[in-house]
Structures are given as structure tokens and as C-alpha cells.
C-alpha positions as a printed NumPy array, in Angstrom:
array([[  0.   ,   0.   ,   0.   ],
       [  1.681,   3.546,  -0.737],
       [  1.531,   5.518,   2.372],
       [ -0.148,   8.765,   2.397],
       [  2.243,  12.069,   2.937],
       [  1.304,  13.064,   6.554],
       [  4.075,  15.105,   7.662],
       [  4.549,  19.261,   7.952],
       [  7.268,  19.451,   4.894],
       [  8.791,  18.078,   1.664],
       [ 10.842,  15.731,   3.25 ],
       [  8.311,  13.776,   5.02 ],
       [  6.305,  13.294,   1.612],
       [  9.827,  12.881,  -0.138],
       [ 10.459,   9.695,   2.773],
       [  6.665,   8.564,   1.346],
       [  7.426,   9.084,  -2.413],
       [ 10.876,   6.813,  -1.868],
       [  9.033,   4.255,   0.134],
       [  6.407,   3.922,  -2.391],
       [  9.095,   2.858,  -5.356],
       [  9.713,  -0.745,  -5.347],
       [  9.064,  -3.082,  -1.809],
       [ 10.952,  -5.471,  -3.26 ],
       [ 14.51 ,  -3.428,  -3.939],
       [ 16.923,  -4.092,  -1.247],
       [ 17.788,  -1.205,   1.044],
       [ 20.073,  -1.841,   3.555],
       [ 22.909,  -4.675,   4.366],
       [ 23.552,  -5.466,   8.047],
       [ 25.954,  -8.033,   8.838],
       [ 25.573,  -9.972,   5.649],
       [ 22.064,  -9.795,   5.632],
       [ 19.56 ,  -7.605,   3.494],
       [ 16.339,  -5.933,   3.957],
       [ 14.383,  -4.019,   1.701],
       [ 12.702,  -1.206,   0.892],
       [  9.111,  -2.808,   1.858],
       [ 10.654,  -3.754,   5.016],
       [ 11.617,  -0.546,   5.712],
       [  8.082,   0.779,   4.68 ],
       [  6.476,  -1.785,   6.752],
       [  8.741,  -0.225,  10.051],
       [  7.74 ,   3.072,   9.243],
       [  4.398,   2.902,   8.489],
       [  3.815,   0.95 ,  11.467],
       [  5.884,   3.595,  14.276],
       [  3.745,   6.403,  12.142],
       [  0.898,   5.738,  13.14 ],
       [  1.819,   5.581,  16.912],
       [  2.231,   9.529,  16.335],
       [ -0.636,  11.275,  17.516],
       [  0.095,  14.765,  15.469],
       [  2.934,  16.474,  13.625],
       [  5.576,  18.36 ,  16.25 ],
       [  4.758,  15.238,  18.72 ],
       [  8.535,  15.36 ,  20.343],
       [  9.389,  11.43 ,  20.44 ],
       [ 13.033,  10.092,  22.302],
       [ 14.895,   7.485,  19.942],
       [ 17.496,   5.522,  21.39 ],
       [ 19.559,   5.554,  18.828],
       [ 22.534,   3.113,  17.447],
       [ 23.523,   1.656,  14.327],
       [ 20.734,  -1.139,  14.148],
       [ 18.339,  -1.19 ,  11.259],
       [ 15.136,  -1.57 ,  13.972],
       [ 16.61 ,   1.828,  14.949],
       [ 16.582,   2.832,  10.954],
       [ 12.914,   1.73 ,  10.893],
       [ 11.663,   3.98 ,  14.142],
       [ 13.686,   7.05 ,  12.543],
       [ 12.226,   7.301,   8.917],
       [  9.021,   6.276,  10.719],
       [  8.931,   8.981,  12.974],
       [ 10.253,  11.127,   9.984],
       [  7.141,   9.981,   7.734],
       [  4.705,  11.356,  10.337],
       [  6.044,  14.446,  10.604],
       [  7.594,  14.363,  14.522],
       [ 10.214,  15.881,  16.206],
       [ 12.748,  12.936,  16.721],
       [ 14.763,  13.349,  19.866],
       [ 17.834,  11.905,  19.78 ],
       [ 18.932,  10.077,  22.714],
       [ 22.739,   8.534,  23.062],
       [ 22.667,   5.099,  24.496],
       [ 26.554,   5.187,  24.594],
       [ 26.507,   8.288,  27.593],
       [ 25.926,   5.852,  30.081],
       [ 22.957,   4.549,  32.236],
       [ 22.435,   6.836,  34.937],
       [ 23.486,   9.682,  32.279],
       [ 20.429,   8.831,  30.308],
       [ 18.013,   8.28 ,  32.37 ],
       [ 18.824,  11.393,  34.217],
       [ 18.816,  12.779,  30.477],
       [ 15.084,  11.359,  30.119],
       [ 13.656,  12.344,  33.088],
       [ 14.775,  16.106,  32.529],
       [ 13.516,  16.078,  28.946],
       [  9.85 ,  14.233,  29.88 ],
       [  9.168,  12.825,  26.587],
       [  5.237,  11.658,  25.947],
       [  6.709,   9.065,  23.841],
       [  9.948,   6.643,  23.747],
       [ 10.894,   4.382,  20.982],
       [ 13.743,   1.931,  20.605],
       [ 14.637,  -1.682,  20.739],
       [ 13.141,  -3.92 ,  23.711],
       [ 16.417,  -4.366,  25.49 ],
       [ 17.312,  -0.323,  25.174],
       [ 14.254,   0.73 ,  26.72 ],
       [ 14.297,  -2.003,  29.149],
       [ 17.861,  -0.734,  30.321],
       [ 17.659,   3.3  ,  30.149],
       [ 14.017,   3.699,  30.283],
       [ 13.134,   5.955,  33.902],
       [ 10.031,   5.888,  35.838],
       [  9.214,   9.455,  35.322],
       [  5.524,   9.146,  34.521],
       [  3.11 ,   8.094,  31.83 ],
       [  4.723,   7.214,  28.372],
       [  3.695,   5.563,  24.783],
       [  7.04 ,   3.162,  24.238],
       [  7.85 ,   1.927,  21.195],
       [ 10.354,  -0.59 ,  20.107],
       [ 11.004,  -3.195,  17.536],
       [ 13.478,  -5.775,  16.571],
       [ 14.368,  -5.409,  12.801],
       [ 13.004,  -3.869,   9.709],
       [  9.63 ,  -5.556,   8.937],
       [  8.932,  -7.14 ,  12.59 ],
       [  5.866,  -5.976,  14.618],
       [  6.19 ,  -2.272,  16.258],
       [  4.869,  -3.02 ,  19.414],
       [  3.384,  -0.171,  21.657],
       [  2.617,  -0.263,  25.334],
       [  2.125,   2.153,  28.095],
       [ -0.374,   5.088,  27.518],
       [  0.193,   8.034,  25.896],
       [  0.061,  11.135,  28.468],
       [ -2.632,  13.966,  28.617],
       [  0.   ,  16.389,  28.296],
       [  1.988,  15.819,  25.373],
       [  3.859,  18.923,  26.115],
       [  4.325,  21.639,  23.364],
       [  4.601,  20.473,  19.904],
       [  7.252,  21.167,  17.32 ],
       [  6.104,  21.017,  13.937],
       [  8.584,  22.272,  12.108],
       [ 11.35 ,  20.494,  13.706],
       [ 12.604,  17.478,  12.217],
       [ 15.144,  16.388,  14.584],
       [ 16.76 ,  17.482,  18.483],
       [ 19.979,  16.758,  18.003],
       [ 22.67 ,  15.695,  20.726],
       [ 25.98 ,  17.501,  20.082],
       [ 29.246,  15.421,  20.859],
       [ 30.351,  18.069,  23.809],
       [ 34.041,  18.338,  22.572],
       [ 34.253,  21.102,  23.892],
       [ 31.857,  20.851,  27.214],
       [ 28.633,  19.729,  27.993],
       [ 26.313,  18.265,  25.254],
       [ 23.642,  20.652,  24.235],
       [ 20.619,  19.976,  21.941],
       [ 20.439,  21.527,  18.296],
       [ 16.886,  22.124,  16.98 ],
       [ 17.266,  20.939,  12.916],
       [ 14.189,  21.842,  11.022],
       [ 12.448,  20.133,   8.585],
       [ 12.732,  22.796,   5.819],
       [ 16.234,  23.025,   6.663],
       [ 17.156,  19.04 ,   6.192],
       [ 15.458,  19.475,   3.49 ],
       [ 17.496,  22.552,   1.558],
       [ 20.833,  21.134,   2.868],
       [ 19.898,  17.689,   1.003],
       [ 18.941,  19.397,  -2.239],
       [ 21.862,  21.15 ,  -1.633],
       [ 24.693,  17.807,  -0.894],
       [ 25.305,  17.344,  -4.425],
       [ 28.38 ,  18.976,  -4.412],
       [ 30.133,  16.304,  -4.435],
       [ 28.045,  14.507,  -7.104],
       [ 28.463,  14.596, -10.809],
       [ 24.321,  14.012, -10.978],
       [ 21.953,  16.489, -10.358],
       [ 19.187,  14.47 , -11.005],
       [ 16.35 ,  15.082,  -8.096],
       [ 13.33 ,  12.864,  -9.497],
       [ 12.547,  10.345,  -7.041],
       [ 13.914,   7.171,  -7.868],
       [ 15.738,   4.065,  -6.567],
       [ 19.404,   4.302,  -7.501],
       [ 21.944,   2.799,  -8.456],
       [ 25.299,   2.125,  -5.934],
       [ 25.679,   1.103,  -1.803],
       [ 26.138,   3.382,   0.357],
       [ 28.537,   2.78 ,   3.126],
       [ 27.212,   4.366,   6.783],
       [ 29.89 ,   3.897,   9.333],
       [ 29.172,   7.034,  11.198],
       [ 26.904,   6.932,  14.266],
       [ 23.445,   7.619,  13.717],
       [ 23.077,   9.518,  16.583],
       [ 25.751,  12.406,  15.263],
       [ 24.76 ,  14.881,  12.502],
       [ 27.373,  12.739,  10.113],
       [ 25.363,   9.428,  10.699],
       [ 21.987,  10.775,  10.529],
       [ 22.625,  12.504,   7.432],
       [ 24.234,   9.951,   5.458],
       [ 20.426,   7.813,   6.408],
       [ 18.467,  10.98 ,   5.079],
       [ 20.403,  11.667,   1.719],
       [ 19.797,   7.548,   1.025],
       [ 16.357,   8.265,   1.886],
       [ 16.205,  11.208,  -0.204],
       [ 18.428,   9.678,  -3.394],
       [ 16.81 ,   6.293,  -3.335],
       [ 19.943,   4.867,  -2.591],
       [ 20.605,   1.442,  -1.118],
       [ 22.945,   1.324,   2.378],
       [ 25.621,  -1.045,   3.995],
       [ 25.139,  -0.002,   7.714],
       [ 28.294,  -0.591,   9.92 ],
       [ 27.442,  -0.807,  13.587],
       [ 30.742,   0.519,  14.657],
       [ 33.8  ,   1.417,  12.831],
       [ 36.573,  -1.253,  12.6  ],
       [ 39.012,  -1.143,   9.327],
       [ 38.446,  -4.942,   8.389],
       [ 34.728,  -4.56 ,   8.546],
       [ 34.657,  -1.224,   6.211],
       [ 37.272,  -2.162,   4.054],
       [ 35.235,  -5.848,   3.336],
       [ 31.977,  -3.425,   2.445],
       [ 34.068,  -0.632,   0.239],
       [ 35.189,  -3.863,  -1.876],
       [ 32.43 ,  -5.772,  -2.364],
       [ 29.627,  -3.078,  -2.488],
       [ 32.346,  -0.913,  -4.875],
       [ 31.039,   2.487,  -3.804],
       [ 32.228,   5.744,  -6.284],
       [ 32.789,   7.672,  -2.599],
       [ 33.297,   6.654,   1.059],
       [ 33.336,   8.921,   3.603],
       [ 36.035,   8.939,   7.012],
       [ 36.023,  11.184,   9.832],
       [ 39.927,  11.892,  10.229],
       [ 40.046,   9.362,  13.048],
       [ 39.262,   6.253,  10.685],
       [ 41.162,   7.698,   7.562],
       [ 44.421,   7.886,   9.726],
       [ 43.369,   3.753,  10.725],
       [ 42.596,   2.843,   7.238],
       [ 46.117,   4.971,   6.455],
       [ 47.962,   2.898,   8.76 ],
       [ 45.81 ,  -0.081,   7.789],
       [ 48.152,  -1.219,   4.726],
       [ 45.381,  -2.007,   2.793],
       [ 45.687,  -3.344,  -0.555],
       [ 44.947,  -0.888,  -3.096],
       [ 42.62 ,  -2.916,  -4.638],
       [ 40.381,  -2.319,  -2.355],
       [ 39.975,   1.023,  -3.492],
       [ 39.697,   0.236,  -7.139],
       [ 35.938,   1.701,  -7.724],
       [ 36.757,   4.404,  -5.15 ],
       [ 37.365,   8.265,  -6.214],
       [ 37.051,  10.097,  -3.984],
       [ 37.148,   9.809,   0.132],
       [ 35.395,  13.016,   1.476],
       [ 35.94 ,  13.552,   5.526],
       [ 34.802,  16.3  ,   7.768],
       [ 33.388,  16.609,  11.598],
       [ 37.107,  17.41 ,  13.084],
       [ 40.142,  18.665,  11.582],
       [ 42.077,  16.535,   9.226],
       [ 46.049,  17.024,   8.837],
       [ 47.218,  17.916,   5.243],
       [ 50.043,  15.678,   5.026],
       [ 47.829,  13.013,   6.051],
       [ 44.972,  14.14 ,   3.374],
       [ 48.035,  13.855,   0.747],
       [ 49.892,  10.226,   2.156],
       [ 46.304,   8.535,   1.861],
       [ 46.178,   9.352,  -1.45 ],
       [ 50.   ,   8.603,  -2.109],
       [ 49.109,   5.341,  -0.836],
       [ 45.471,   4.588,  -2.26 ],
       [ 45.382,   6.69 ,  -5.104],
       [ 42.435,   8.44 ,  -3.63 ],
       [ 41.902,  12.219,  -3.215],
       [ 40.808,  12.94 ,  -0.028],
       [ 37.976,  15.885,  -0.046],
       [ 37.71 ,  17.64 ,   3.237],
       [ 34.9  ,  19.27 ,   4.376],
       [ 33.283,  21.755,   6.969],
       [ 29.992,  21.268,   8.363],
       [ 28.614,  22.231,  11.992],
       [ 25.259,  20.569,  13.544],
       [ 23.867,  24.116,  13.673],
       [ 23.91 ,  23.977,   9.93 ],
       [ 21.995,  20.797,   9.186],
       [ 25.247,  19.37 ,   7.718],
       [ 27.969,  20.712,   5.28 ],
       [ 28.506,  24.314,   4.224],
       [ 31.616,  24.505,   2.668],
       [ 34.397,  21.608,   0.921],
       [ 36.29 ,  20.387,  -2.256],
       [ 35.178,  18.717,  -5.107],
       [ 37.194,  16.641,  -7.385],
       [ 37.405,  19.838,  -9.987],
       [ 38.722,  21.823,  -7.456],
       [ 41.528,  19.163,  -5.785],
       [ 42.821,  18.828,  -9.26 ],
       [ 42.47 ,  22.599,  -9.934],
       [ 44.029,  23.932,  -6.721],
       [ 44.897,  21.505,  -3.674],
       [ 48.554,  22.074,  -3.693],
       [ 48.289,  26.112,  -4.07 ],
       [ 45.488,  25.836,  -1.225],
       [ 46.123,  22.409,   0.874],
       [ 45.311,  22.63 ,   4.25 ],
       [ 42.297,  24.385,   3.004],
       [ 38.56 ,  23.126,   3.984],
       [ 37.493,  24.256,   0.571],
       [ 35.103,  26.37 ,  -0.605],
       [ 31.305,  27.238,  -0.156],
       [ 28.997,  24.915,  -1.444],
       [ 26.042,  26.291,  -3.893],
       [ 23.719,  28.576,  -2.394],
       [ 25.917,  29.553,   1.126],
       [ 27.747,  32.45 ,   1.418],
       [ 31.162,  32.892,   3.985],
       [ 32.653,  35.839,   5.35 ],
       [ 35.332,  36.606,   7.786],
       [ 34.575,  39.352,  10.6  ],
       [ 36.507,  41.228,  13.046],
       [ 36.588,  39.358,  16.512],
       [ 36.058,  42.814,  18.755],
       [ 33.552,  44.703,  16.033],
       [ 32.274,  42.376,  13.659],
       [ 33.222,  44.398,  11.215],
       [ 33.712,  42.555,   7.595],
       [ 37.902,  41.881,   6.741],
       [ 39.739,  41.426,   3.379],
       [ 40.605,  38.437,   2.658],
       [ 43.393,  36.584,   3.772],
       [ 42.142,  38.044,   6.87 ],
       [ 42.257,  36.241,  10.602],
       [ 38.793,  36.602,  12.115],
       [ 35.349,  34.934,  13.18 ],
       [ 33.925,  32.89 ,  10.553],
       [ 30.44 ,  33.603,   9.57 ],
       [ 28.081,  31.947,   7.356],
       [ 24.59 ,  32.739,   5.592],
       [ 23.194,  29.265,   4.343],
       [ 20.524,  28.425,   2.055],
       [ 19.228,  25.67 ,   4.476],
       [ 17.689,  28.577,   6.89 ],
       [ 16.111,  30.186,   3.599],
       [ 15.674,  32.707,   1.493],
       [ 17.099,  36.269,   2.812],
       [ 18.519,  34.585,   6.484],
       [ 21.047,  36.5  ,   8.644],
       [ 24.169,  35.547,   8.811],
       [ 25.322,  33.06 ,  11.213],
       [ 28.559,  33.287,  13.794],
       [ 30.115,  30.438,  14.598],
       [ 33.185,  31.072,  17.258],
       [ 35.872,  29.421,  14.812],
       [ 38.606,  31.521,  14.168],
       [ 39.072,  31.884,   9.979],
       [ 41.066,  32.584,   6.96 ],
       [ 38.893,  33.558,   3.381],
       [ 41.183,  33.789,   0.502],
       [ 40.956,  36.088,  -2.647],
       [ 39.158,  32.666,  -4.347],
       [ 37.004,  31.76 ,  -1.977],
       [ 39.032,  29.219,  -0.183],
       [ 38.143,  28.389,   3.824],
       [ 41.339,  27.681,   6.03 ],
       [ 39.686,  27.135,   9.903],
       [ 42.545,  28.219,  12.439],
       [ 40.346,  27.057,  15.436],
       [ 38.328,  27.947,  17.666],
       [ 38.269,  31.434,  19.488],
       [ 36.54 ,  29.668,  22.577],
       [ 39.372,  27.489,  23.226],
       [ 41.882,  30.176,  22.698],
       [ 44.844,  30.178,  25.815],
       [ 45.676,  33.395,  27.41 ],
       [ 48.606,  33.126,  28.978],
       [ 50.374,  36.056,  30.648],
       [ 48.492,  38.115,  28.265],
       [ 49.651,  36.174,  25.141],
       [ 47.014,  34.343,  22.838],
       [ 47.737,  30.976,  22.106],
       [ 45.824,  28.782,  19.436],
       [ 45.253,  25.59 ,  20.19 ],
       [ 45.379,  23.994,  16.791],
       [ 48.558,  25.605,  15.692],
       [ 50.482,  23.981,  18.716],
       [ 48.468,  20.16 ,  17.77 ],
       [ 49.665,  20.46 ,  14.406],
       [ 53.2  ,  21.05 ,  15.408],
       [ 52.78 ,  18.003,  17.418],
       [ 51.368,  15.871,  14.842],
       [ 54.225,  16.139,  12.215],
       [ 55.995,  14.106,  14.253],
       [ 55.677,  10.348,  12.544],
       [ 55.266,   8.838,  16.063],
       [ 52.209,  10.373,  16.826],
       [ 49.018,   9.382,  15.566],
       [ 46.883,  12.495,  17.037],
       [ 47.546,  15.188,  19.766],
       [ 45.154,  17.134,  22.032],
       [ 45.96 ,  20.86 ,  23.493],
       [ 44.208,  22.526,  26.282],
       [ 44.697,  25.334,  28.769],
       [ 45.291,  24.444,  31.992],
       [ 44.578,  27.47 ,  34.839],
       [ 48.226,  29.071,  36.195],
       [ 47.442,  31.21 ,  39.043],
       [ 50.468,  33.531,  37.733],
       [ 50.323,  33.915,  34.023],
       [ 45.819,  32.967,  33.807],
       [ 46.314,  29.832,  32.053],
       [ 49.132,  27.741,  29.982],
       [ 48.977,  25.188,  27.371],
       [ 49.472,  21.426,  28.013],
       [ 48.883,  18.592,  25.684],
       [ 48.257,  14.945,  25.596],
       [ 49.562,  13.163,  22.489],
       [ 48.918,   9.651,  21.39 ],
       [ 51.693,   7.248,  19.866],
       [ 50.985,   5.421,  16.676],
       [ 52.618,   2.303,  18.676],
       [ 52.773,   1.836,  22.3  ],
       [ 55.898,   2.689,  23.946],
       [ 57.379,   2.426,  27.635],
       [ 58.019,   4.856,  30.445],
       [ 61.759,   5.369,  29.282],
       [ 60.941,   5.789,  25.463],
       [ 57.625,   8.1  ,  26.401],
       [ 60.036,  10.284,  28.373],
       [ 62.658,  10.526,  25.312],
       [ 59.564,  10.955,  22.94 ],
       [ 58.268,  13.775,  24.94 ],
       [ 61.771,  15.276,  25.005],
       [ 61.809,  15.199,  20.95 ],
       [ 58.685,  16.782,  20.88 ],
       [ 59.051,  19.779,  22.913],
       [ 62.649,  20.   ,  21.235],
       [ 60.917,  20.215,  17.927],
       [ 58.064,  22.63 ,  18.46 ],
       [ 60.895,  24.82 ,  20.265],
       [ 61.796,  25.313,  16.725],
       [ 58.596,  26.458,  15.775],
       [ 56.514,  27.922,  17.991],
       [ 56.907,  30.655,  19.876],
       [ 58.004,  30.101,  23.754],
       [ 54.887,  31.217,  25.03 ],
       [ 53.267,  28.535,  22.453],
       [ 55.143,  25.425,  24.069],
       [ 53.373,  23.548,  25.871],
       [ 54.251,  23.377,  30.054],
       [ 53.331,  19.505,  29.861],
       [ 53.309,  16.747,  27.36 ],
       [ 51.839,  13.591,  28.551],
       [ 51.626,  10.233,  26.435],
       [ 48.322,   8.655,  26.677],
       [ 47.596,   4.996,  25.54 ],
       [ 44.499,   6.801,  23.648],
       [ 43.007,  10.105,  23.279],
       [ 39.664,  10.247,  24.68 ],
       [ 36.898,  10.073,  21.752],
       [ 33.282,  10.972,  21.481],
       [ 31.296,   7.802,  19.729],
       [ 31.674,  10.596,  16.398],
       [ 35.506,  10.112,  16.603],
       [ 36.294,  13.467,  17.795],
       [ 38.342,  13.789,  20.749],
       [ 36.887,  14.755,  23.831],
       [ 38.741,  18.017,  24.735],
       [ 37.084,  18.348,  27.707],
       [ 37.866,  14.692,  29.117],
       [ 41.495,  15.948,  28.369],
       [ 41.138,  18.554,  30.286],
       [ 40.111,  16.701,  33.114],
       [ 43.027,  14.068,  32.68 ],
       [ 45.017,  17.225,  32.67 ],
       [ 44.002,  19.264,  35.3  ],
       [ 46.99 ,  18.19 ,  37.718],
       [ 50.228,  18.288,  36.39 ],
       [ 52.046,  14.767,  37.103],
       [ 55.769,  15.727,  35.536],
       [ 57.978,  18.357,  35.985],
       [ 58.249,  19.724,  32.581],
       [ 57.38 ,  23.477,  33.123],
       [ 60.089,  25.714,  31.919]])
């Protein structure tokens, strides 16, 4: 049966018109197995009409499963606003998390809600198994349903890099403008709905704007997905060679495992291009992954806030321009529009200017304001984006501003180190001073971390200024991570708080 458009926006009735193609076309690969596109339909149609009206604000626990698939587009289809809930933050965490947010309804699989779900009143639960098994519904919907949200498509959960998660409202309109919009990387333009062509390969977490994106432009293409539950190497790299994608897409933490991998080319045969975004991604690695591969790696920059990407390269533009402008995040993609501003007076700057990156997207519609982010920016004379960092994470230190990302990527050229973290750390004398936790490509022990953190600081001496170095170096097994990949600058900051060697100088 083709389900009736019920939803506030395009993108609901877009989810309908895709679902309405072929039942019988597979859709998405999990663990060897398929299910299709009826399956999927079956899901959705099934959690849609648990909604009682558009804007009804519904908590997803949300992982890499394809039940969890199946209550998403669902809850898409009838037009809700999709909570996203992170089963990863830890019991207590969440149910703390769902008692604050007192959701009228709760969806995921049996065992999630079993685990996290909180006794803080009435609730409608929902939770299946798989695509195509029964949605089954118990508890009672509330009389309060609390206010509604029509025109928001989805809450979504920052990592908290930086501090405390926080909740991004992503509206429907918006998705929808910044899907029309992803082609930039695409040689087709073609927008009729239709089932395409290709797999997909989702390895990002669903419940991060990289994950949940990837799901909505298959939705929106017609495309067929191989859903990883997690990211391991041997697991991808079995998917990229048998389901031959065109693209693949790797946050910088998984391209520099994949780099390190020693893969056999082969595996990249079909492959053109590997686009990767969400943190920042050295140059020199960008450039050995495709000295290794023979694959062009396309960096990106996109930010919750914006529903997904705003700016990158394309393959026109890598072969055009990527050694003039490497390091580079690109350039705007169709219909946004990037400027640099003064930091004190938000005043517009020339380019090749340092300032406060702004940006005026199509996704919030015709004639929107721009937008501030606090990363610190370079615009060239061609429209190229270099991001220097962030100007909330800026040191001050005895009145002398430090950046953060200049002193990483100092620490990073070194071949030993697969990624490195700098924070400030409060100095009752100078306001604050930079330390930094590094993390070795191969483990080492307490003599060779000592000599390696010797080289280090002997090697940034020659670049960085002195108030730059950092007053500790510590060697960590691993660098804290959010489930995105990023690392977790403010767990750093707590393994740093208390200096444990006597580096200072």
C-alpha cells in the first residue's frame, strides 16, 4: 500500500514518495544480511501511526541497528520531532537525560528501553526488533503531550568536545534545503525520485549529525545502504570492496586507521574520492592517503547548527588547486555564502584576513542573517576556507594568545604520533598555559615516552613561539573520543588538570 504524505514538509512526503518505489529493492545490508525497501516501509508505516500529530517530540534511542533505521524514517514519515537520545553516555546519564527532557513518547529496541528507560511518569514506548517485525506499543500516551514542534525534524545531541552536550533544533525545511543542496560532491543532479543505483557505506553513528545525514540523503536519493554498527578497518574495508562504492566517507580518526591499515589498493579500485569532515584533518595526512590509495581525499566543513555541510572540495577543485590551497577546507557549497569578521567589532575583513567565521546558508532560507560560529578563519581572494580554530578554546597566557590547533599540528608532524590534544590548563600567575596529551601510533614504555616527549618539545621549540610550548606533554595509551571520533577536549582537560611531571620551563 503507498503511504499517504502526513508530515509538515517536503521531506516527510519525499520519505513517502521513496518508500512507495519498489518493496521489493533491497535497502540496507547489516551483517551480511539484506532488507528491503518494503521492510523498511512496513517499520515506518507501522511507528507512524503511533504519532498522535505532527511536532509530537518522540526520544529514539539511537545506534547503528536497522530496527533503529525503521523507528527514525518512521517517525520522519509522520512528521515528529525525533529526539535523539545517546545510548553510549551511560545509564544513569540517560536516564537522568530522560527524566529532565519528559518525553510523551519513547521508541527503541526492547532491550534499550528495558535498560535506560526511567520511571518518570506516563509514556507511549515503542520498540522493535528489525526492519519488517511488529512495532509493538505499550504504556499510555500522556494527557500532556507537552508543546509540539512542527517544524522540527530532529533534536539533536551535540558530541560536547568542547563541554557539555547541548541539543540543536534541525528543522524540517532546513534538512530538506541542505539535502537538495549535498550534491556537491556529485556529478548528478538528477532530483526525481527514484531508486538508484550504488551502496552506500554508513559507518558514522546515527546519533551524530554525520550518521543521521548519510540515512536521510539515502532516503532522499533512493539509494541502497551497507550499515556498519561501529567502525573497525576490516569490517569497512570488506563493504568498500564488495559493495564498490564511487565515494566513502572517514572522519579523520578512521582515515588515519585505514592509512595505517596497509590495505591493498585494490580495495579502493571503484573508489574516487574519500570526502571527511566533523574534526580537523592534517594535510600531510589528506596527501599520504592518497600517495598510498590513489584516492583524493575531499575535506569538508559542516557544523550541527547547519543541518550538515557548508563549505568543501570537489574533485574539480583538488585537481584545480589543492597544492596552491592544501590545508584548506574548501570552498562554499552552492547557495551559502562565507565571510570573515573582526573578533572585537564584527566588522567585515579582506581576505586573507584572521577573524570569526560567519556563514549565511541556504538551508535557513531565502534572505537569512548571517550566522557566527566562534571558529577563528582565513577567506582567501578565491574563496578558499582555512579554519585556524576555535576562538573559545583560545589560551591566554600572561596576556599572550595561544591557538590551540597551531600547537596540535606542530605536534602531529611528528611520525610517532598518531593524534595530539591541546588545552589550557589554569596558572594562578600567568591565567592559564597550554598542556597537551599526544597519542603514539605504537605503544611505547616509560623510558621511550620520556625521550619521545623530550623530541617533541625540542621540535616545536623550533617552531613555535616560547609562550606557544606547551608546560606539559603527557603520552596517553588513547586520546579520549566521542562515539563521532572526535576527541573529547574536555575529558582531556580533566586528565590534565593536575600536572604529574615536571616539565614546566
Amino acid at each position: 500500500m503507498t503511504p499517504t504524505p502526513v508530515g509538515p514538509s517536503a521531506l516527510s512526503g519525499r520519505i513517502a514518495a521513496t518508500l512507495a518505489l519498489d518493496a521489493r529493492g533491497p535497502f540496507l545490508e547489516f551483517h551480511g544480511q539484506w532488507r528491503t525497501w518494503g521492510q523498511l516501509a512496513a517499520t515506518a508505516d507501522a511507528v507512524a501511526a503511533q504519532v498522535p500529530a505532527p511536532g509530537t517530540r518522540v526520544g529514539v534511542l539511537l545506534r547503528n541497528q536497522p530496527a533503529h533505521v525503521g523507528l527514525l524514517v518512521g517517525l520522519l514519515r509522520a512528521g515528529a520531532c525525533v529526539v535523539t537520545i545517546n545510548p553510549s553516555r551511560g545509564v544513569d546519564r540517560v536516564r537522568a537525560d530522560l527524566a529532565g527532557l519528559g518525553l510523551p513518547i519513547l521508541a527503541g529496541t526492547p532491550q534499550d528501553v528495558a535498560t535506560f528507560a526511567d520511571d518518570g511518569g506516563p509514556r507511549l514506548v515503542l520498540t522493535t526488533t528489525d526492519l519488517g517485525e511488529p512495532v509493538t506499543a505499550s504504556g499510555e500516551l500522556p494527557a500532556d503531550l507537552g508543546a509540539a514542534r512542527p517544524q522540527v525534524a530532529v533534536e539533536m545531541l551535540t558530541s560536547g568536545t568542547t563541554g557539555p552536550p547541548k541539543r540543536i533544533p534541525l528543522g524540517y525545511e532546513m534538512l530538506t534545503r541542505g539535502l537538495v543542496g549535498a550534491k556537491h560532491y556529485e556529478s548528478s543532479r538528477d532530483d526525481t525520485p527514484r531508486l538508484r543505483s550504488g551502496v552506500a557505506i554508513v559507518n558514522a553513528p546515527l546519533v551524530h549529525m554525520g550518521g543521521l545525514f548519510r540515512i536521510l540523503q539515502c532516503l532522499y536519493d533512493g539509494r541502497a545502504l551497507c550499515l556498519l554498527e561501529r567502525f573497525a578497518v576490516d569490517d569497512w574495508a570488506d563493504a568498500v570492496r564488495r559493495h564498490k562504492p564511487r565515494t566513502v566517507s572517514l572522519v579523520p580518526t578512521a582515515l588515519r586507521m585505514v592509512l595505517e591499515a596497509d590495505l591493498d589498493p585494490a580495495v579502493f579500485a571503484t573508489v574516487r574520492s574519500a570526502i571527511s569532515g566533523t574534526a580537523p584533518l592534517s594535510p600531510d595526512d589528506a596527501d599520504a592517503f592518497e600517495a598510498k590509495y590513489g584516492v583524493p581525499v575531499l575535506v569538508s566543513y559542516a557544523a550541527t547548527e547547519f543541518g550538515g555541510g557548508v563549505a568543501g572540495w570537489n574533485l574539480a577543485d583538488h585537481q584545480a588547486h589543492w597544492s596552491a590551497k592544501r590545508g584548506s577546507v574548501g570552498r562554499a557549497h552552492a547557495g551559502v555564502e562565507l565571510r570573515v569578521v573582526d573578533a572585537e567589532d564584527f566588522a567585515p575583513l579582506p581576505p586573507d584576513s584572521e577573524g570569526l567565521l560567519e556563514v549565511r546558508a541556504h538551508q535557513f532560507g531565502d534572505g537569512a542573517d548571517w550566522v557566527r560560529t566562534t571558529d577563528l578563519a582565513r577567506l582567501d581572494a578565491d574563496g578558499f576556507l582555512w579554519i585556524l580554530g576555535r576562538a573559545d578554546q583560545a589560551i591566554i597566557r600572561g596576556g599572550f594568545k595561544i591557538r590551540p590547533e597551531d600547537v596540535r599540528t606542530v605536534l602531529e608532524r611528528d611520525p610517532r604520533v598518531r593524534g595530539a590534544a591541546v588545552v589550557g590548563r589554569p596558572d594562578p600567575r600567568l591565567g592559564a598555559v597550554p598542556v597537551a596529551a599526544v597519542e603514539l601510533r605504537t605503544p611505547v614504555d616509560d623510558v621511550e615516552a620520556t625521550k619521545v616527549v623530550e623530541d617533541l618539545r625540542a621540535g616545536a621549540a623550533r617552531v613555535l613561539a616560547g609562550y606557544e610550548l606547551p608546560t606539559e606533554i603527557r603520552v596517553l595509551d588513547a586520546l579520549p573520543r566521542t562515539p563521532s571520533g572526535k576527541v573529547d577536549l574536555g575529558a582531556v582537560k580533566e586528565l590534565l588538570a593536575t600536572p604529574v611531571t615536571d616539565q614546566e620551563t
